[in-house]
Short mmCIF file of C-alpha atoms and ligand atoms in Angstrom, two decimals:
data_model
loop_
_atom_site.label_atom_id
_atom_site.label_comp_id
_atom_site.label_asym_id
_atom_site.label_seq_id
_atom_site.Cartn_x
_atom_site.Cartn_y
_atom_site.Cartn_z
CA UNK A 1163 -0.04 -0.05 -0.09
CA UNK A 1164 2.84 2.25 0.99
CA UNK A 1165 4.60 1.79 -2.64
CA UNK A 1166 1.13 2.15 -4.14
CA UNK A 1167 0.08 5.38 -2.72
CA UNK A 1168 3.78 6.69 -3.14
CA UNK A 1169 3.47 6.09 -6.93
CA UNK A 1170 0.04 7.66 -6.94
CA UNK A 1171 1.24 10.98 -5.20
CA UNK A 1172 4.25 11.00 -7.63
CA UNK A 1173 1.89 10.54 -10.62
CA UNK A 1174 -0.42 13.21 -9.47
CA UNK A 1175 2.27 15.58 -9.03
CA UNK A 1176 3.91 15.03 -12.25
CA UNK A 1177 0.39 15.58 -14.01
CA UNK A 1178 -0.36 18.31 -11.88
CA UNK A 1179 3.11 20.07 -12.85
CA UNK A 1180 2.40 19.19 -16.45
CA UNK A 1181 -0.80 21.12 -16.27
CA UNK A 1182 0.40 24.06 -14.66
CA UNK A 1183 3.58 24.07 -17.42
CA UNK A 1184 1.05 24.00 -19.88
CA UNK A 1185 -0.93 27.00 -18.58
CA UNK A 1186 2.32 28.98 -18.28
CA UNK A 1187 3.44 28.35 -21.79
CA UNK A 1188 0.35 29.16 -23.14
CA UNK A 1189 0.39 32.53 -21.19
CA UNK A 1190 3.77 33.06 -22.18
CA UNK A 1191 3.03 32.45 -25.76
CA UNK A 1192 0.40 34.98 -25.80
CA UNK A 1193 2.52 37.74 -23.97
CA UNK A 1194 5.42 37.06 -26.46
CA UNK A 1195 3.52 37.40 -29.73
CA UNK A 1196 0.62 39.39 -29.06
CA UNK A 1197 0.35 40.13 -32.77
CA UNK A 1198 -0.36 36.33 -33.36
CA UNK A 1199 -3.81 35.04 -32.93
CA UNK A 1200 -4.33 34.38 -29.30
CA UNK A 1201 -4.48 30.80 -28.08
CA UNK A 1202 -7.98 29.51 -27.44
CA UNK A 1203 -8.62 30.40 -23.77
CA UNK A 1204 -7.67 28.17 -21.14
CA UNK A 1205 -10.63 26.43 -19.32
CA UNK A 1206 -9.74 26.46 -15.79
CA UNK A 1207 -12.66 24.44 -14.91
CA UNK A 1208 -11.76 21.90 -17.36
CA UNK A 1209 -8.35 21.65 -15.74
CA UNK A 1210 -9.61 21.38 -12.28
CA UNK A 1211 -12.03 18.65 -13.68
CA UNK A 1212 -8.93 16.69 -15.22
CA UNK A 1213 -7.38 17.01 -11.55
CA UNK A 1214 -10.35 15.89 -9.81
CA UNK A 1215 -10.80 12.87 -12.25
CA UNK A 1216 -7.15 12.03 -11.79
CA UNK A 1217 -7.23 12.06 -8.06
CA UNK A 1218 -10.51 9.92 -8.30
CA UNK A 1219 -9.04 7.50 -10.51
CA UNK A 1220 -5.94 7.10 -8.21
CA UNK A 1221 -8.05 6.85 -5.16
CA UNK A 1222 -10.35 3.95 -6.93
CA UNK A 1223 -7.00 2.17 -7.97
CA UNK A 1224 -5.74 2.28 -4.48
CA UNK A 1225 -8.68 1.24 -3.04
CA UNK A 1226 -9.05 -1.82 -5.15
CA UNK A 1227 -5.19 -2.70 -4.52
CA UNK A 1228 -5.97 -2.41 -0.70
CA UNK A 1229 -8.92 -4.78 -0.93
CA UNK A 1230 -7.10 -7.23 -3.32
CA UNK A 1231 -4.04 -7.20 -1.50
CA UNK A 1232 -5.78 -7.32 2.01
CA UNK A 1233 -7.92 -10.31 1.11
CA UNK A 1234 -5.32 -12.09 -0.51
CA UNK A 1235 -2.96 -11.62 2.52
CA UNK A 1236 -5.69 -12.72 4.62
CA UNK A 1237 -6.07 -15.66 2.60
CA UNK A 1238 -2.31 -16.54 2.41
CA UNK A 1239 -1.94 -15.93 6.07
CA UNK A 1240 -4.44 -18.38 6.83
CA UNK A 1241 -3.18 -21.08 4.65
CA UNK A 1242 0.13 -20.48 5.94
CA UNK A 1243 -0.77 -20.56 9.42
CA UNK A 1244 -2.90 -23.66 9.32
CA UNK A 1245 -0.35 -26.43 9.69
CA UNK A 1246 1.07 -24.72 12.68
CA UNK A 1247 -2.66 -24.30 14.24
CA UNK A 1248 -3.14 -27.84 13.22
CA UNK A 1249 0.09 -28.87 14.97
CA UNK A 1250 -0.52 -26.89 18.06
CA UNK A 1251 -4.22 -28.36 18.32
CA UNK A 1252 -2.52 -31.76 18.07
CA UNK A 1253 0.05 -30.98 20.75
CA UNK A 1254 -2.62 -29.80 22.88
CA UNK A 1255 -4.74 -32.85 22.27
CA UNK A 1256 -1.75 -35.21 23.07
CA UNK A 1257 -0.77 -33.29 26.34
CA UNK A 1258 -4.33 -33.59 27.59
CA UNK A 1259 -4.84 -37.11 26.65
CA UNK A 1260 -1.57 -38.28 28.24
CA UNK A 1261 -2.39 -36.29 31.28
CA UNK A 1262 -5.57 -38.31 31.69
CA UNK A 1263 -4.21 -41.58 30.89
CA UNK A 1264 -1.26 -40.75 33.64
CA UNK A 1265 -3.61 -39.54 35.97
CA UNK A 1266 -6.04 -42.41 36.23
CA UNK A 1267 -3.30 -45.09 37.65
CA UNK A 1268 -1.69 -42.58 39.62
CA UNK A 1269 -4.73 -41.90 41.43
CA UNK A 1270 -5.82 -45.41 42.03
CA UNK A 1271 -2.23 -45.95 43.54
CA UNK A 1272 -2.72 -42.76 45.66
CA UNK A 1273 -6.08 -44.12 47.22
CA UNK A 1274 -4.75 -47.73 47.66
CA UNK A 1275 -1.88 -46.22 49.84
CA UNK A 1276 -4.35 -43.96 51.97
CA UNK A 1277 -6.74 -46.50 52.44
CA UNK A 1278 -4.36 -49.10 53.85
CA UNK A 1279 -2.44 -46.56 55.82
CA UNK A 1280 -5.81 -45.72 57.81
CA UNK A 1281 -6.51 -49.15 58.38
CA UNK A 1282 -5.18 -50.17 61.78
CA UNK A 1283 -4.79 -54.14 61.05
CA UNK A 1284 -2.79 -53.46 58.12
CA UNK A 1285 -0.10 -56.11 58.76
CA UNK A 1286 2.99 -57.23 57.06
CA UNK A 1287 1.58 -59.83 54.53
CA UNK A 1288 -0.91 -57.20 53.11
CA UNK A 1289 1.99 -54.56 52.97
CA UNK A 1290 3.80 -57.16 50.58
CA UNK A 1291 0.78 -57.73 48.50
CA UNK A 1292 0.19 -53.87 48.50
CA UNK A 1293 3.69 -53.31 47.38
CA UNK A 1294 3.73 -56.18 44.43
CA UNK A 1295 0.36 -54.74 43.10
CA UNK A 1296 1.88 -51.28 43.26
CA UNK A 1297 5.01 -52.61 41.16
CA UNK A 1298 2.73 -53.57 38.67
CA UNK A 1299 1.07 -50.29 38.47
CA UNK A 1300 4.41 -48.67 38.43
CA UNK A 1301 5.62 -50.83 35.53
CA UNK A 1302 2.34 -50.01 33.51
CA UNK A 1303 3.17 -46.44 34.01
CA UNK A 1304 6.54 -46.83 33.02
CA UNK A 1305 5.46 -48.43 29.72
CA UNK A 1306 3.07 -45.66 29.32
CA UNK A 1307 5.73 -42.99 29.65
CA UNK A 1308 8.01 -45.04 27.30
CA UNK A 1309 5.04 -45.02 24.40
CA UNK A 1310 4.40 -41.37 24.87
CA UNK A 1311 7.93 -40.61 24.60
CA UNK A 1312 8.19 -42.51 21.34
CA UNK A 1313 5.04 -41.02 19.98
CA UNK A 1314 6.45 -37.42 20.96
CA UNK A 1315 9.62 -38.38 19.16
CA UNK A 1316 7.59 -39.13 15.88
CA UNK A 1317 5.52 -35.92 16.26
CA UNK A 1318 8.82 -33.77 15.82
CA UNK A 1319 8.34 -32.14 12.53
CA UNK A 1320 12.15 -32.75 11.67
CA UNK A 1321 12.85 -35.97 13.19
CA UNK A 1322 15.74 -37.33 11.37
CA UNK A 1323 15.74 -41.13 11.12
CA UNK A 1324 18.85 -42.97 9.84
CA UNK A 1325 17.74 -45.80 7.08
CA UNK A 1326 20.15 -48.84 6.43
CA UNK A 1327 20.15 -52.06 4.26
CA UNK A 1328 19.15 -54.65 6.52
CA UNK A 1329 17.67 -58.25 6.29
CA UNK A 1330 14.08 -58.45 6.83
CA UNK A 1331 14.22 -62.02 7.99
CA UNK A 1332 16.83 -61.08 10.72
CA UNK A 1333 14.65 -58.10 12.00
CA UNK A 1334 11.39 -60.47 12.23
CA UNK A 1335 13.43 -63.25 13.87
CA UNK A 1336 14.71 -60.41 16.48
CA UNK A 1337 11.04 -59.32 16.89
CA UNK A 1338 9.82 -62.87 17.40
CA UNK A 1339 12.42 -63.47 20.01
CA UNK A 1340 11.34 -60.51 22.09
CA UNK A 1341 7.75 -61.63 22.29
CA UNK A 1342 8.38 -65.46 22.71
CA UNK A 1343 7.87 -65.41 26.50
CA UNK A 1344 4.29 -63.98 26.12
CA UNK A 1345 3.40 -66.59 23.39
CA UNK A 1346 4.78 -69.51 25.43
CA UNK A 1347 2.52 -68.23 28.53
CA UNK A 1348 -0.33 -68.80 26.20
CA UNK A 1349 0.66 -71.64 24.42
CA UNK A 1350 0.65 -69.79 21.12
CA UNK A 1351 2.62 -70.69 18.19
CA UNK A 1352 4.40 -68.32 15.89
CA UNK A 1353 4.92 -69.57 12.24
CA UNK A 1354 7.89 -67.52 10.65
CA UNK A 1355 7.51 -67.99 6.88
CA UNK A 1356 9.39 -64.73 5.98
CA UNK A 1357 11.55 -64.66 3.02
CA UNK A 1358 14.93 -63.36 2.84
CA UNK A 1359 14.79 -59.58 1.40
CA UNK A 1360 17.21 -56.78 2.04
CA UNK A 1361 15.31 -53.88 2.65
CA UNK A 1362 16.19 -50.11 3.29
CA UNK A 1363 14.96 -49.31 7.02
CA UNK A 1364 15.72 -48.23 10.28
CA UNK A 1365 16.38 -51.60 12.21
CA UNK A 1366 15.26 -50.24 15.57
CA UNK A 1367 11.99 -48.53 14.51
CA UNK A 1368 11.31 -51.65 12.21
CA UNK A 1369 11.67 -54.00 15.19
CA UNK A 1370 9.37 -52.01 17.37
CA UNK A 1371 6.70 -51.99 14.65
CA UNK A 1372 6.82 -55.77 14.31
CA UNK A 1373 6.71 -56.30 18.11
CA UNK A 1374 3.73 -53.88 18.39
CA UNK A 1375 1.86 -56.15 15.91
CA UNK A 1376 3.11 -59.47 17.41
CA UNK A 1377 2.31 -58.44 20.82
CA UNK A 1378 -1.15 -57.37 19.89
CA UNK A 1379 -1.71 -60.70 18.02
CA UNK A 1380 -0.65 -62.60 21.31
CA UNK A 1381 -2.46 -60.15 23.75
CA UNK A 1382 -5.65 -60.76 21.49
CA UNK A 1383 -5.59 -64.24 21.06
CA UNK A 1384 -7.04 -67.33 23.29
CA UNK A 1385 -4.58 -69.81 24.39
CA UNK A 1386 -3.32 -72.65 22.03
CA UNK A 1387 -3.89 -70.50 18.75
CA UNK A 1388 -1.52 -69.93 15.78
CA UNK A 1389 0.13 -66.59 14.65
CA UNK A 1390 1.74 -66.77 10.80
CA UNK A 1391 3.98 -64.22 9.57
CA UNK A 1392 4.42 -64.34 5.70
CA UNK A 1393 5.90 -61.80 3.29
CA UNK A 1394 5.56 -61.32 -0.50
CA UNK A 1395 7.05 -58.98 -3.10
CA UNK A 1396 5.13 -56.76 -5.56
CA UNK A 1397 7.39 -54.87 -7.88
CA UNK A 1398 9.52 -52.83 -5.72
CA UNK A 1399 7.23 -53.27 -2.42
CA UNK A 1400 7.33 -55.91 0.23
CA UNK A 1401 4.28 -57.10 1.88
CA UNK A 1402 4.49 -58.53 5.62
CA UNK A 1403 1.38 -60.15 6.66
CA UNK A 1404 0.64 -61.04 10.49
CA UNK A 1405 -2.34 -63.38 10.82
CA UNK A 1406 -3.89 -64.45 13.86
CA UNK A 1407 -6.77 -66.52 15.19
CA UNK A 1408 -7.71 -64.14 17.78
CA UNK A 1409 -10.91 -62.34 18.94
CA UNK A 1410 -10.83 -59.98 15.78
CA UNK A 1411 -12.13 -56.45 15.43
CA UNK A 1412 -15.47 -55.37 15.02
CA UNK A 1413 -16.44 -53.36 11.96
CA UNK A 1414 -17.47 -50.31 14.36
CA UNK A 1415 -14.00 -50.29 15.94
CA UNK A 1416 -11.77 -50.98 12.49
CA UNK A 1417 -11.77 -47.32 11.34
CA UNK A 1418 -10.47 -46.03 14.89
CA UNK A 1419 -7.93 -49.04 15.89
CA UNK A 1420 -5.04 -46.66 14.64
CA UNK A 1421 -6.12 -43.58 16.84
CA UNK A 1422 -4.00 -42.45 19.82
CA UNK A 1423 -5.69 -44.01 23.08
CA UNK A 1424 -8.29 -45.93 21.54
CA UNK A 1425 -8.94 -49.61 22.65
CA UNK A 1426 -11.85 -51.58 21.35
CA UNK A 1427 -14.46 -52.55 23.97
CA UNK A 1428 -13.40 -56.11 23.69
CA UNK A 1429 -9.75 -55.18 24.72
CA UNK A 1430 -11.17 -53.24 27.53
CA UNK A 1431 -13.30 -55.71 28.93
CA UNK A 1432 -11.29 -59.03 28.44
CA UNK A 1433 -7.84 -57.92 28.79
CA UNK A 1434 -8.35 -55.71 31.97
CA UNK A 1435 -6.10 -52.75 31.82
CA UNK A 1436 -3.21 -54.27 29.57
CA UNK A 1437 -2.26 -51.43 27.01
CA UNK A 1438 -3.05 -47.99 26.53
CA UNK A 1439 -4.24 -47.85 22.84
CA UNK A 1440 -0.82 -46.46 21.80
CA UNK A 1441 0.47 -49.25 20.08
CA UNK A 1442 -0.88 -49.18 16.77
CA UNK A 1443 -0.72 -45.53 16.43
CA UNK A 1444 3.11 -45.65 17.04
CA UNK A 1445 3.24 -48.55 14.45
CA UNK A 1446 1.57 -46.14 12.07
CA UNK A 1447 3.93 -43.37 12.58
CA UNK A 1448 7.01 -45.96 11.96
CA UNK A 1449 5.04 -47.04 8.49
CA UNK A 1450 4.59 -43.41 7.49
CA UNK A 1451 8.34 -42.75 8.22
CA UNK A 1452 9.30 -45.61 5.91
CA UNK A 1453 6.76 -44.31 3.23
CA UNK A 1454 4.76 -47.58 3.49
CA UNK A 1455 1.29 -48.38 4.75
CA UNK A 1456 -0.54 -50.55 7.12
CA UNK A 1457 -3.96 -52.05 6.73
CA UNK A 1458 -6.09 -54.51 8.58
CA UNK A 1459 -8.75 -56.93 7.94
CA UNK A 1460 -10.63 -58.91 10.64
CA UNK A 1461 -13.56 -61.20 11.28
CA UNK A 1462 -15.03 -60.83 14.71
CA UNK A 1463 -14.32 -64.35 16.54
CA UNK A 1464 -12.06 -65.78 13.88
CA UNK A 1465 -8.86 -63.39 13.63
CA UNK A 1466 -7.10 -60.47 12.04
CA UNK A 1467 -4.67 -59.79 9.45
CA UNK A 1468 -2.40 -57.01 9.65
CA UNK A 1469 -0.68 -56.27 6.38
CA UNK A 1470 2.44 -53.91 6.30
CA UNK A 1471 3.52 -52.60 2.84
CA UNK A 1472 7.34 -51.35 2.77
CA UNK A 1473 9.10 -49.96 -0.28
CA UNK A 1474 12.32 -52.03 -0.60
CA UNK A 1475 14.28 -48.86 -1.07
CA UNK A 1476 13.84 -45.43 0.47
CA UNK A 1477 13.77 -42.75 -2.30
CA UNK A 1478 15.89 -39.74 -1.45
P1 ADP B 2182 -3.50 -51.62 23.01
O1 ADP B 2182 -2.44 -51.21 23.98
O2 ADP B 2182 -4.92 -51.31 23.35
O3 ADP B 2182 -3.16 -52.94 22.19
P2 ADP B 2182 -3.29 -50.62 20.46
O4 ADP B 2182 -2.96 -49.24 19.86
O5 ADP B 2182 -2.13 -51.53 20.09
O6 ADP B 2182 -3.74 -50.65 21.82
O7 ADP B 2182 -4.43 -51.33 19.78
C1 ADP B 2182 -5.81 -50.74 19.49
C2 ADP B 2182 -7.03 -51.59 19.73
O8 ADP B 2182 -6.89 -52.30 18.47
C3 ADP B 2182 -6.85 -52.52 20.67
O9 ADP B 2182 -7.13 -51.95 22.06
C4 ADP B 2182 -7.46 -53.73 20.21
O10 ADP B 2182 -8.92 -53.32 20.53
C5 ADP B 2182 -7.22 -53.58 18.62
N1 ADP B 2182 -6.37 -54.69 18.23
C6 ADP B 2182 -5.25 -54.29 17.86
N2 ADP B 2182 -4.44 -55.46 17.56
C7 ADP B 2182 -5.60 -56.41 17.63
C8 ADP B 2182 -5.48 -57.94 17.08
N3 ADP B 2182 -4.38 -58.45 16.71
N4 ADP B 2182 -6.78 -58.43 17.22
C9 ADP B 2182 -7.75 -57.91 17.68
N5 ADP B 2182 -7.86 -56.50 18.29
C10 ADP B 2182 -6.71 -56.03 17.98
#
């Protein structure tokens, strides 16, 4: 606007000077050559009219520039700020969800301590039981804070991750070893039918992803079932399938299971407090980080199939 107004003033001054010069030249001409035919009389009204017209045009031009540039700035500022606003909203939601999840177990721990402290007949045996239960709760809290930290890391806008060429089979074997003790408790067999592929990925995060999917498959399967891990290559994409014979996921829950803190009703009622509904959102972030995708199909009562698709090579 400053540039436009300055320009307009300059234009107005220049044209005004030009008009004055024209009038003066005409006057001078008639004084110097009185014998010649006098020039036509100068119409001062016309000159003032020209000036007014010029001023009005400049005002209209500036007004239009003001409206167009103002509207455009407003639109562009909104567009530029939207991702920042979304990020701040997301952060706020994250903080409030996390505080809520942390508060619940802390409150139950606090009340258990307070109630037992007030009991005059509270004996050593009961105290030991309370300590054991509290350690379980603290372990869960620790796992929650670890998962929250991991999620927060993925939310950083310029989170750097190192990719290297790794053996998919090795990563799957490593993940299976981590969940083997859990499978053993429920007598669940883990069938590894993964082919040997070299894949460009972050070994730590990929192990984390497979452990989450295997851990869920075990957690949501009854005893004596089977979990099958298979792989397939289509063009330059590797598909890794995790098929279980567990409780399955209802149609109503399927669209939400990757949401933060979402737990299906079956998970809440049948498995007690195991899990915070963060595993699959972390899994999805890892897959996105590797420019892949994750899909699920499930039949309640029969089992679920999670398919991870990963590009064999990470494009720069
Ligand atoms: P959680 O800590 O509750 O396991 P997740 O984010 O890993 O959290 O999973 C979200 C929800 O998706 C679970 O609460 C469960 O209802 C459902 N789910 C995930 N994996 C399976 C599976 N293999 N079989 C059945 N339900 C599953």
